[in-house]
Tab-separated table of C-alpha atoms and ligand atoms in Angstrom:
chain	number	residue	atom	x	y	z
A	582	UNK	CA	8.643	38.990	30.894
A	583	UNK	CA	5.211	40.745	30.485
A	584	UNK	CA	3.079	41.374	33.639
A	585	UNK	CA	-0.626	41.000	33.753
A	586	UNK	CA	-3.296	41.859	36.286
A	587	UNK	CA	-6.421	39.578	36.666
A	588	UNK	CA	-8.218	39.056	39.905
A	589	UNK	CA	-8.788	35.239	40.075
A	590	UNK	CA	-11.823	35.720	42.353
A	591	UNK	CA	-13.588	37.926	39.786
A	592	UNK	CA	-16.950	36.202	38.887
A	593	UNK	CA	-16.634	36.737	35.193
A	594	UNK	CA	-13.006	35.316	35.204
A	595	UNK	CA	-14.215	32.220	37.154
A	596	UNK	CA	-16.874	31.593	34.552
A	597	UNK	CA	-14.680	32.147	31.719
A	598	UNK	CA	-10.820	32.338	32.285
A	599	UNK	CA	-10.045	31.410	28.757
A	600	UNK	CA	-10.082	35.001	27.589
A	601	UNK	CA	-7.437	35.927	30.012
A	602	UNK	CA	-5.284	32.834	28.813
A	603	UNK	CA	-5.472	34.181	25.325
A	604	UNK	CA	-4.484	37.741	26.559
A	605	UNK	CA	-1.388	36.431	28.237
A	606	UNK	CA	-0.448	34.023	25.401
A	607	UNK	CA	2.548	34.803	23.109
A	608	UNK	CA	5.631	34.151	25.215
A	609	UNK	CA	6.453	30.986	27.179
A	610	UNK	CA	6.156	32.709	30.518
A	611	UNK	CA	4.234	35.717	31.910
A	612	UNK	CA	4.136	37.237	35.501
A	613	UNK	CA	0.556	37.101	37.125
A	614	UNK	CA	0.703	39.982	39.422
A	615	UNK	CA	-2.357	38.984	41.487
A	616	UNK	CA	-0.622	35.804	42.372
A	617	UNK	CA	2.799	37.232	42.424
A	618	UNK	CA	3.753	34.217	40.302
A	619	UNK	CA	5.654	33.469	37.130
A	620	UNK	CA	3.262	31.380	35.099
A	621	UNK	CA	2.681	29.635	31.702
A	622	UNK	CA	-0.174	28.840	29.335
A	623	UNK	CA	2.279	27.753	26.670
A	624	UNK	CA	1.706	24.004	25.865
A	625	UNK	CA	5.408	23.254	25.092
A	626	UNK	CA	6.643	25.145	28.158
A	627	UNK	CA	4.064	23.576	30.529
A	628	UNK	CA	4.675	20.023	29.168
A	629	UNK	CA	8.405	20.527	29.419
A	630	UNK	CA	8.394	21.782	32.966
A	631	UNK	CA	6.010	18.926	33.969
A	632	UNK	CA	8.552	16.580	32.640
A	633	UNK	CA	11.642	18.301	33.940
A	634	UNK	CA	12.769	16.814	37.279
A	635	UNK	CA	14.562	20.168	38.193
A	636	UNK	CA	10.994	21.411	38.759
A	637	UNK	CA	9.462	19.597	41.728
A	638	UNK	CA	6.386	19.346	43.885
A	639	UNK	CA	8.353	19.414	47.067
A	640	UNK	CA	10.171	22.625	48.342
A	641	UNK	CA	13.909	22.119	48.003
A	642	UNK	CA	15.715	21.706	51.418
A	643	UNK	CA	16.018	25.051	53.254
A	644	UNK	CA	13.401	26.668	51.032
A	645	UNK	CA	10.223	25.290	52.739
A	646	UNK	CA	7.581	27.846	52.870
A	647	UNK	CA	6.676	29.281	56.291
A	648	UNK	CA	3.667	27.406	57.762
A	649	UNK	CA	1.589	29.270	60.544
A	650	UNK	CA	1.226	27.388	63.691
A	651	UNK	CA	-2.609	27.217	63.546
A	652	UNK	CA	-2.261	25.183	60.255
A	653	UNK	CA	0.005	22.629	61.608
A	654	UNK	CA	-2.476	19.785	61.718
A	655	UNK	CA	-3.444	20.335	58.129
A	656	UNK	CA	0.231	20.396	56.862
A	657	UNK	CA	1.145	17.337	59.044
A	658	UNK	CA	-1.311	15.287	57.005
A	659	UNK	CA	-0.312	16.936	53.764
A	660	UNK	CA	3.253	16.102	54.431
A	661	UNK	CA	2.595	12.378	53.717
A	662	UNK	CA	0.646	13.085	50.492
A	663	UNK	CA	1.936	11.457	47.250
A	664	UNK	CA	0.877	14.753	45.585
A	665	UNK	CA	3.423	16.712	47.648
A	666	UNK	CA	6.510	14.526	47.310
A	667	UNK	CA	9.298	13.889	44.995
A	668	UNK	CA	11.190	10.590	44.396
A	669	UNK	CA	12.247	8.612	46.228
A	670	UNK	CA	9.349	9.006	48.608
A	671	UNK	CA	6.889	9.586	45.669
A	672	UNK	CA	8.173	6.426	44.058
A	673	UNK	CA	7.643	4.253	47.293
A	674	UNK	CA	4.219	5.634	48.001
A	675	UNK	CA	3.124	5.309	44.332
A	676	UNK	CA	4.310	1.694	44.069
A	677	UNK	CA	2.361	0.734	47.235
A	678	UNK	CA	-0.693	2.706	46.092
A	679	UNK	CA	-0.873	1.075	42.628
A	680	UNK	CA	-0.565	-2.403	44.385
A	681	UNK	CA	-3.795	-1.731	46.142
A	682	UNK	CA	-5.569	0.582	43.815
A	683	UNK	CA	-5.513	-1.776	40.865
A	684	UNK	CA	-7.080	-1.704	37.403
A	685	UNK	CA	-8.899	-4.883	38.428
A	686	UNK	CA	-10.385	-3.282	41.436
A	687	UNK	CA	-11.354	-0.218	39.588
A	688	UNK	CA	-12.849	-2.062	36.490
A	689	UNK	CA	-14.922	-4.180	39.011
A	690	UNK	CA	-16.611	-0.900	39.929
A	691	UNK	CA	-18.150	-0.419	36.403
A	692	UNK	CA	-21.479	-2.094	36.917
A	693	UNK	CA	-21.963	-0.409	40.255
A	694	UNK	CA	-21.236	3.031	38.727
A	695	UNK	CA	-23.535	2.276	35.864
A	696	UNK	CA	-26.320	1.227	38.266
A	697	UNK	CA	-25.818	4.222	40.564
A	698	UNK	CA	-25.805	6.713	37.727
A	699	UNK	CA	-29.152	5.211	36.346
A	700	UNK	CA	-30.622	5.141	39.846
A	701	UNK	CA	-29.786	8.840	40.370
A	702	UNK	CA	-31.248	9.925	37.096
A	703	UNK	CA	-34.390	7.943	37.622
A	704	UNK	CA	-34.674	9.731	40.883
A	705	UNK	CA	-34.858	13.129	39.260
A	706	UNK	CA	-38.085	15.088	40.094
A	707	UNK	CA	-39.631	17.973	38.143
A	708	UNK	CA	-38.346	19.582	34.929
A	709	UNK	CA	-35.364	21.548	36.497
A	710	UNK	CA	-32.536	19.699	38.096
A	711	UNK	CA	-29.472	21.156	39.913
A	712	UNK	CA	-27.067	18.456	38.643
A	713	UNK	CA	-24.206	19.305	40.991
A	714	UNK	CA	-25.876	18.099	44.204
A	715	UNK	CA	-28.233	15.677	42.537
A	716	UNK	CA	-25.661	13.861	40.326
A	717	UNK	CA	-22.202	15.175	39.921
A	718	UNK	CA	-21.391	15.243	43.597
A	719	UNK	CA	-23.142	11.935	44.416
A	720	UNK	CA	-21.328	9.567	42.232
A	721	UNK	CA	-17.547	10.159	43.267
A	722	UNK	CA	-18.433	10.334	46.928
A	723	UNK	CA	-20.524	7.036	47.024
A	724	UNK	CA	-17.962	5.262	44.763
A	725	UNK	CA	-14.965	6.376	46.705
A	726	UNK	CA	-16.608	5.409	49.981
A	727	UNK	CA	-17.504	2.030	48.708
A	728	UNK	CA	-13.922	1.716	47.303
A	729	UNK	CA	-12.298	2.571	50.617
A	730	UNK	CA	-14.701	0.381	52.428
A	731	UNK	CA	-16.227	3.028	54.662
A	732	UNK	CA	-19.920	2.973	55.478
A	733	UNK	CA	-22.018	4.713	52.901
A	734	UNK	CA	-24.061	6.622	55.424
A	735	UNK	CA	-20.721	8.514	56.075
A	736	UNK	CA	-20.795	9.878	52.551
A	737	UNK	CA	-22.214	13.320	53.484
A	738	UNK	CA	-19.768	13.664	56.404
A	739	UNK	CA	-16.886	12.761	54.097
A	740	UNK	CA	-18.103	15.243	51.666
A	741	UNK	CA	-18.208	18.070	54.175
A	742	UNK	CA	-14.697	17.279	55.454
A	743	UNK	CA	-13.449	17.036	51.760
A	744	UNK	CA	-14.965	20.521	50.948
A	745	UNK	CA	-13.454	22.096	53.998
A	746	UNK	CA	-10.092	20.732	53.312
A	747	UNK	CA	-9.927	21.421	49.499
A	748	UNK	CA	-10.889	24.975	50.090
A	749	UNK	CA	-7.359	25.410	51.341
A	750	UNK	CA	-6.186	25.295	47.620
A	751	UNK	CA	-8.774	27.817	46.331
A	752	UNK	CA	-8.198	31.450	45.885
A	753	UNK	CA	-10.919	32.404	48.334
A	754	UNK	CA	-8.995	31.173	51.297
A	755	UNK	CA	-9.056	33.207	54.433
A	756	UNK	CA	-8.647	32.544	58.210
A	757	UNK	CA	-12.266	31.115	58.508
A	758	UNK	CA	-11.465	28.787	55.631
A	759	UNK	CA	-8.209	27.783	57.295
A	760	UNK	CA	-9.891	27.144	60.820
A	761	UNK	CA	-12.657	25.023	59.014
A	762	UNK	CA	-9.896	23.089	57.169
A	763	UNK	CA	-7.981	22.379	60.433
A	764	UNK	CA	-11.206	21.224	62.153
A	765	UNK	CA	-12.108	18.983	59.182
A	766	UNK	CA	-8.550	17.608	59.149
A	767	UNK	CA	-8.557	16.651	62.852
A	768	UNK	CA	-12.058	14.985	62.485
A	769	UNK	CA	-11.340	13.201	59.189
A	770	UNK	CA	-7.946	12.030	60.529
A	771	UNK	CA	-9.498	10.614	63.722
A	772	UNK	CA	-12.198	8.789	61.765
A	773	UNK	CA	-9.902	7.267	59.279
A	774	UNK	CA	-7.213	6.269	61.862
A	775	UNK	CA	-9.814	4.498	63.942
A	776	UNK	CA	-11.145	2.752	60.744
A	777	UNK	CA	-7.645	1.682	59.799
A	778	UNK	CA	-6.964	0.055	63.099
A	779	UNK	CA	-10.464	-1.653	63.056
A	780	UNK	CA	-9.475	-3.006	59.507
A	781	UNK	CA	-6.099	-4.332	60.793
A	782	UNK	CA	-8.098	-6.664	63.196
A	783	UNK	CA	-10.920	-7.312	60.787
A	784	UNK	CA	-9.538	-7.326	57.149
A	785	UNK	CA	-12.183	-7.016	54.351
A	786	UNK	CA	-12.239	-6.908	50.450
A	787	UNK	CA	-11.854	-3.091	50.341
A	788	UNK	CA	-9.101	-0.542	49.477
A	789	UNK	CA	-8.125	0.291	53.029
A	790	UNK	CA	-7.382	-3.332	53.856
A	791	UNK	CA	-5.282	-3.633	50.566
A	792	UNK	CA	-3.485	-0.413	51.437
A	793	UNK	CA	-2.621	-1.890	54.885
A	794	UNK	CA	-1.397	-5.165	53.231
A	795	UNK	CA	0.417	-3.529	50.484
A	796	UNK	CA	4.176	-4.292	50.526
A	797	UNK	CA	6.889	-3.627	48.180
A	798	UNK	CA	10.390	-4.952	48.743
A	799	UNK	CA	9.484	-5.001	52.448
A	800	UNK	CA	8.417	-1.336	52.373
A	801	UNK	CA	4.850	-0.603	53.530
A	802	UNK	CA	2.795	2.472	54.271
A	803	UNK	CA	3.105	3.860	57.763
A	804	UNK	CA	-0.175	4.627	59.598
A	805	UNK	CA	0.244	8.410	58.942
A	806	UNK	CA	0.832	7.639	55.199
A	807	UNK	CA	-2.258	5.324	55.231
A	808	UNK	CA	-4.367	8.115	56.713
A	809	UNK	CA	-3.049	10.654	54.324
A	810	UNK	CA	-3.481	8.351	51.180
A	811	UNK	CA	-7.288	7.661	52.214
A	812	UNK	CA	-7.816	11.374	52.675
A	813	UNK	CA	-6.108	12.153	49.392
A	814	UNK	CA	-8.121	9.671	47.369
A	815	UNK	CA	-11.247	11.210	48.611
A	816	UNK	CA	-10.127	14.790	48.086
A	817	UNK	CA	-8.242	14.326	44.897
A	818	UNK	CA	-10.693	11.961	43.424
A	819	UNK	CA	-13.936	13.792	44.504
A	820	UNK	CA	-13.382	17.364	43.713
A	821	UNK	CA	-11.860	16.928	40.271
A	822	UNK	CA	-14.497	14.331	39.268
A	823	UNK	CA	-17.480	16.514	40.278
A	824	UNK	CA	-16.278	19.362	38.182
A	825	UNK	CA	-15.119	17.230	35.417
A	826	UNK	CA	-18.559	15.795	35.217
A	827	UNK	CA	-20.252	19.330	35.487
A	828	UNK	CA	-17.918	20.898	32.965
A	829	UNK	CA	-18.307	18.010	30.624
A	830	UNK	CA	-22.155	17.812	30.795
A	831	UNK	CA	-22.283	21.682	30.226
A	832	UNK	CA	-19.970	21.478	27.234
A	833	UNK	CA	-21.929	18.650	25.569
A	834	UNK	CA	-25.359	20.392	26.142
A	835	UNK	CA	-23.897	23.755	24.928
A	836	UNK	CA	-22.371	21.987	21.719
A	837	UNK	CA	-25.996	21.729	20.298
A	838	UNK	CA	-25.370	18.095	19.039
A	839	UNK	CA	-27.515	15.243	20.411
A	840	UNK	CA	-25.913	14.144	23.609
A	841	UNK	CA	-26.284	10.456	22.786
A	842	UNK	CA	-24.158	11.153	19.621
A	843	UNK	CA	-21.077	11.350	21.893
A	844	UNK	CA	-21.619	7.881	23.249
A	845	UNK	CA	-22.256	5.659	20.220
A	846	UNK	CA	-19.094	3.438	20.739
A	847	UNK	CA	-16.622	2.994	23.581
A	848	UNK	CA	-13.971	4.590	21.564
A	849	UNK	CA	-16.134	7.714	20.920
A	850	UNK	CA	-17.158	7.852	24.562
A	851	UNK	CA	-13.494	7.832	25.625
A	852	UNK	CA	-12.720	10.564	22.955
A	853	UNK	CA	-15.581	12.707	24.409
A	854	UNK	CA	-14.168	12.336	27.944
A	855	UNK	CA	-10.618	13.282	26.814
A	856	UNK	CA	-11.954	16.280	24.789
A	857	UNK	CA	-14.022	17.490	27.738
A	858	UNK	CA	-10.907	17.277	29.798
A	859	UNK	CA	-8.918	19.298	27.270
A	860	UNK	CA	-11.617	21.873	26.480
A	861	UNK	CA	-12.763	22.731	29.983
A	862	UNK	CA	-10.823	20.794	32.696
A	863	UNK	CA	-11.747	20.883	36.323
A	864	UNK	CA	-8.251	21.659	37.558
A	865	UNK	CA	-6.624	24.748	36.125
A	866	UNK	CA	-3.178	25.370	37.821
A	867	UNK	CA	-0.586	23.246	39.358
A	868	UNK	CA	2.584	24.617	40.768
A	869	UNK	CA	6.269	23.439	40.809
A	870	UNK	CA	9.397	24.533	42.734
A	871	UNK	CA	12.672	25.165	41.048
A	872	UNK	CA	14.774	22.460	42.756
A	873	UNK	CA	17.987	24.314	41.773
A	874	UNK	CA	18.887	27.470	39.775
A	875	UNK	CA	17.490	26.927	36.234
A	876	UNK	CA	17.782	29.050	33.129
A	877	UNK	CA	14.561	28.246	31.075
A	878	UNK	CA	12.373	30.051	28.687
A	879	UNK	CA	14.490	33.077	28.862
A	880	UNK	CA	14.056	33.304	32.645
A	881	UNK	CA	16.420	32.832	35.541
A	882	UNK	CA	14.633	30.628	38.139
A	883	UNK	CA	16.369	30.541	41.519
A	884	UNK	CA	16.247	27.515	43.748
A	885	UNK	CA	12.985	27.523	45.718
A	886	UNK	CA	11.144	29.789	43.128
A	887	UNK	CA	7.602	28.562	42.275
A	888	UNK	CA	6.095	28.563	38.756
A	889	UNK	CA	2.386	28.241	38.030
A	890	UNK	CA	1.502	25.800	35.257
A	891	UNK	CA	-1.885	26.467	33.692
A	892	UNK	CA	-3.069	23.178	32.376
A	893	UNK	CA	-6.279	24.650	31.126
A	894	UNK	CA	-4.461	27.356	29.275
A	895	UNK	CA	-1.967	25.052	27.732
A	896	UNK	CA	-4.780	22.855	26.610
A	897	UNK	CA	-6.082	25.752	24.505
A	898	UNK	CA	-2.715	26.589	22.880
A	899	UNK	CA	-3.274	27.091	19.136
A	900	UNK	CA	0.363	26.124	18.574
A	901	UNK	CA	-0.510	22.628	19.664
A	902	UNK	CA	-4.227	22.217	18.862
A	903	UNK	CA	-5.992	23.231	15.714
A	904	UNK	CA	-9.048	25.456	16.407
A	905	UNK	CA	-8.070	25.140	20.024
A	906	UNK	CA	-11.128	26.986	21.310
A	907	UNK	CA	-13.570	24.571	19.685
A	908	UNK	CA	-14.998	21.504	21.412
A	909	UNK	CA	-14.189	18.690	18.834
A	910	UNK	CA	-14.433	15.076	19.800
A	911	UNK	CA	-13.068	14.074	16.420
A	912	UNK	CA	-9.770	15.903	16.934
A	913	UNK	CA	-8.191	12.584	18.128
A	914	UNK	CA	-5.971	12.141	21.273
A	915	UNK	CA	-3.574	14.976	20.901
A	916	UNK	CA	-1.531	14.970	24.054
A	917	UNK	CA	-3.515	17.458	26.164
A	918	UNK	CA	-2.470	17.828	29.769
A	919	UNK	CA	-5.107	16.522	32.162
A	920	UNK	CA	-2.316	15.579	34.637
A	921	UNK	CA	1.351	15.971	35.380
A	922	UNK	CA	3.926	13.427	33.916
A	923	UNK	CA	4.058	11.751	37.204
A	924	UNK	CA	0.376	10.623	36.883
A	925	UNK	CA	-0.439	10.929	33.201
A	926	UNK	CA	-0.963	7.184	32.922
A	927	UNK	CA	-2.588	7.181	36.326
A	928	UNK	CA	-5.163	9.942	35.648
A	929	UNK	CA	-6.001	8.826	32.074
A	930	UNK	CA	-6.071	5.257	33.350
A	931	UNK	CA	-8.483	6.192	36.301
A	932	UNK	CA	-10.570	8.207	33.904
A	933	UNK	CA	-10.753	5.443	31.479
A	934	UNK	CA	-11.132	2.828	34.221
A	935	UNK	CA	-13.544	4.868	36.066
A	936	UNK	CA	-15.687	4.696	32.935
A	937	UNK	CA	-16.753	8.195	33.861
A	938	UNK	CA	-18.517	8.243	30.552
A	939	UNK	CA	-21.040	5.836	31.870
A	940	UNK	CA	-23.068	8.486	33.502
A	941	UNK	CA	-23.005	10.477	30.314
A	942	UNK	CA	-24.103	7.418	28.491
A	943	UNK	CA	-26.735	6.585	30.946
A	944	UNK	CA	-27.657	10.298	30.923
A	945	UNK	CA	-28.101	10.364	27.120
A	946	UNK	CA	-30.277	7.362	27.336
A	947	UNK	CA	-32.418	8.744	30.149
A	948	UNK	CA	-31.993	12.394	29.004
A	949	UNK	CA	-34.975	14.582	29.944
A	950	UNK	CA	-34.172	18.326	30.544
B	1243	LIG	C1	-11.570	14.456	36.264
B	1243	LIG	C2	-10.977	13.790	37.077
B	1243	LIG	C3	-9.512	13.968	37.586
B	1243	LIG	C4	-8.641	14.909	37.139
B	1243	LIG	C5	-8.777	16.007	35.988
B	1243	LIG	C6	-7.360	14.751	37.841
B	1243	LIG	C7	-6.167	15.356	37.494
B	1243	LIG	C8	-4.968	15.111	38.232
B	1243	LIG	C9	-3.800	15.899	38.073
B	1243	LIG	C10	-3.692	17.121	37.160
B	1243	LIG	C11	-2.747	15.370	38.745
B	1243	LIG	C12	-1.313	15.733	38.826
B	1243	LIG	C13	-1.040	16.798	39.914
B	1243	LIG	C14	0.400	17.172	39.898
B	1243	LIG	O1	1.184	16.640	39.044
B	1243	LIG	O2	0.859	18.123	40.573
B	1243	LIG	C15	-3.492	14.258	39.404
B	1243	LIG	C16	-2.762	13.448	40.427
B	1243	LIG	C17	-3.390	12.538	41.132
B	1243	LIG	N1	-4.754	12.164	41.166
B	1243	LIG	FE1	-6.098	12.824	39.820
B	1243	LIG	N2	-7.627	13.669	38.635
B	1243	LIG	C18	-8.783	13.203	38.476
B	1243	LIG	C19	-9.519	12.237	39.172
B	1243	LIG	C20	-8.814	11.508	40.218
B	1243	LIG	C21	-9.404	10.363	41.020
B	1243	LIG	C22	-10.891	9.905	40.644
B	1243	LIG	C23	-8.672	9.894	41.788
B	1243	LIG	C24	-8.667	8.745	42.753
B	1243	LIG	C25	-9.773	8.384	43.326
B	1243	LIG	C26	-7.358	10.742	41.657
B	1243	LIG	C27	-6.142	10.516	42.375
B	1243	LIG	C28	-4.991	11.121	42.028
B	1243	LIG	C29	-3.744	10.842	42.737
B	1243	LIG	C30	-3.490	9.832	43.842
B	1243	LIG	C31	-2.745	11.641	42.147
B	1243	LIG	C32	-1.321	11.555	42.511
B	1243	LIG	C33	-0.662	10.771	41.523
B	1243	LIG	C34	0.851	10.829	41.683
B	1243	LIG	O3	1.416	11.704	42.136
B	1243	LIG	O4	1.505	9.833	41.155
B	1243	LIG	N3	-7.548	11.659	40.681
B	1243	LIG	N4	-4.841	14.143	39.169
């Protein structure tokens, strides 16, 4: 296996990681020395490992990574996260989550998201706008707050907690980041736990009430799982969507075509969203554990080994996508990897159901600078 060096904190790499993905392409696996990790940008290999139950999200028993004591509050919450678990726990959490987080509930958000997007665009002042704080960050935090049923004036606080917690997954992590993440976890958990108890006595038409009520063959979410699921929906839903918007808007503006031309029909709007997720997705790497000894792609994985699956690199694989480095909305839905097999339908469904294109569409109709 070939070894490569690339500092993932390097500014040029952060702005354009695709040159490095092309440099390492050629074999199903490569060793990324800066991460000390076997990785892949090969679409066939990444897709296969996402679907292979011998590669899992949860460390096999006896191979759990060391967790420093000062990070205990953070990992105590993460332990109940659907994103960190394998079946049967994953199956139970997911069946309860989708009983509350229904298509009907998400579709009902459409007029609100549309109105909010137009309101934000109408509120832009001057000729130059920083879209991240003025638009991309606002929509998911307000929509997820409304969805959960927490007061909207908590949005900025939820955003700050979310940023501090999600920083734990970023390469710039250090002790200061860890301490801020633990502080945010304790505050966020206390807030949500109190909110859940209040909803038990005073049920409303919101997601937290539905999560409390969700039952499946007698199974229900424990309070710890309820707390973690609410935090996850915010953290997973917010960060990915903010950067999905921003990357998508940048790609459309740089394409040189009239922005409105991408939103002429609902089908073209969805094709545009899909292609922005393939061409420049917000989430680049997901890891999996070898749940047993595995011979795969010419490599011997030992039980407990980790592999880095570079979705963004796999989405630019010329063996899978013709002119892979070109943004082409007419290429048709071609099996790019916005999410793992576990939530392919979920993420595509929530993208589609989130009608994320609405802001683009409203954007193009209200497009100024
Ligand atoms: C552009 C937007 C988004 C992208 C690119 C994205 C991508 C992903 C990916 C790649 C995974 C799989 C992770 C893995 O297998 O390790 C995932 C899982 C998940 N995402 Fe998203 N996501 C987005 C938006 C959202 C939103 C808006 C929500 C909810 C409010 C959300 C909630 C979840 C949940 C709960 C899971 C775990 C699903 C499961 O394990 O069954 N995501 N997402």
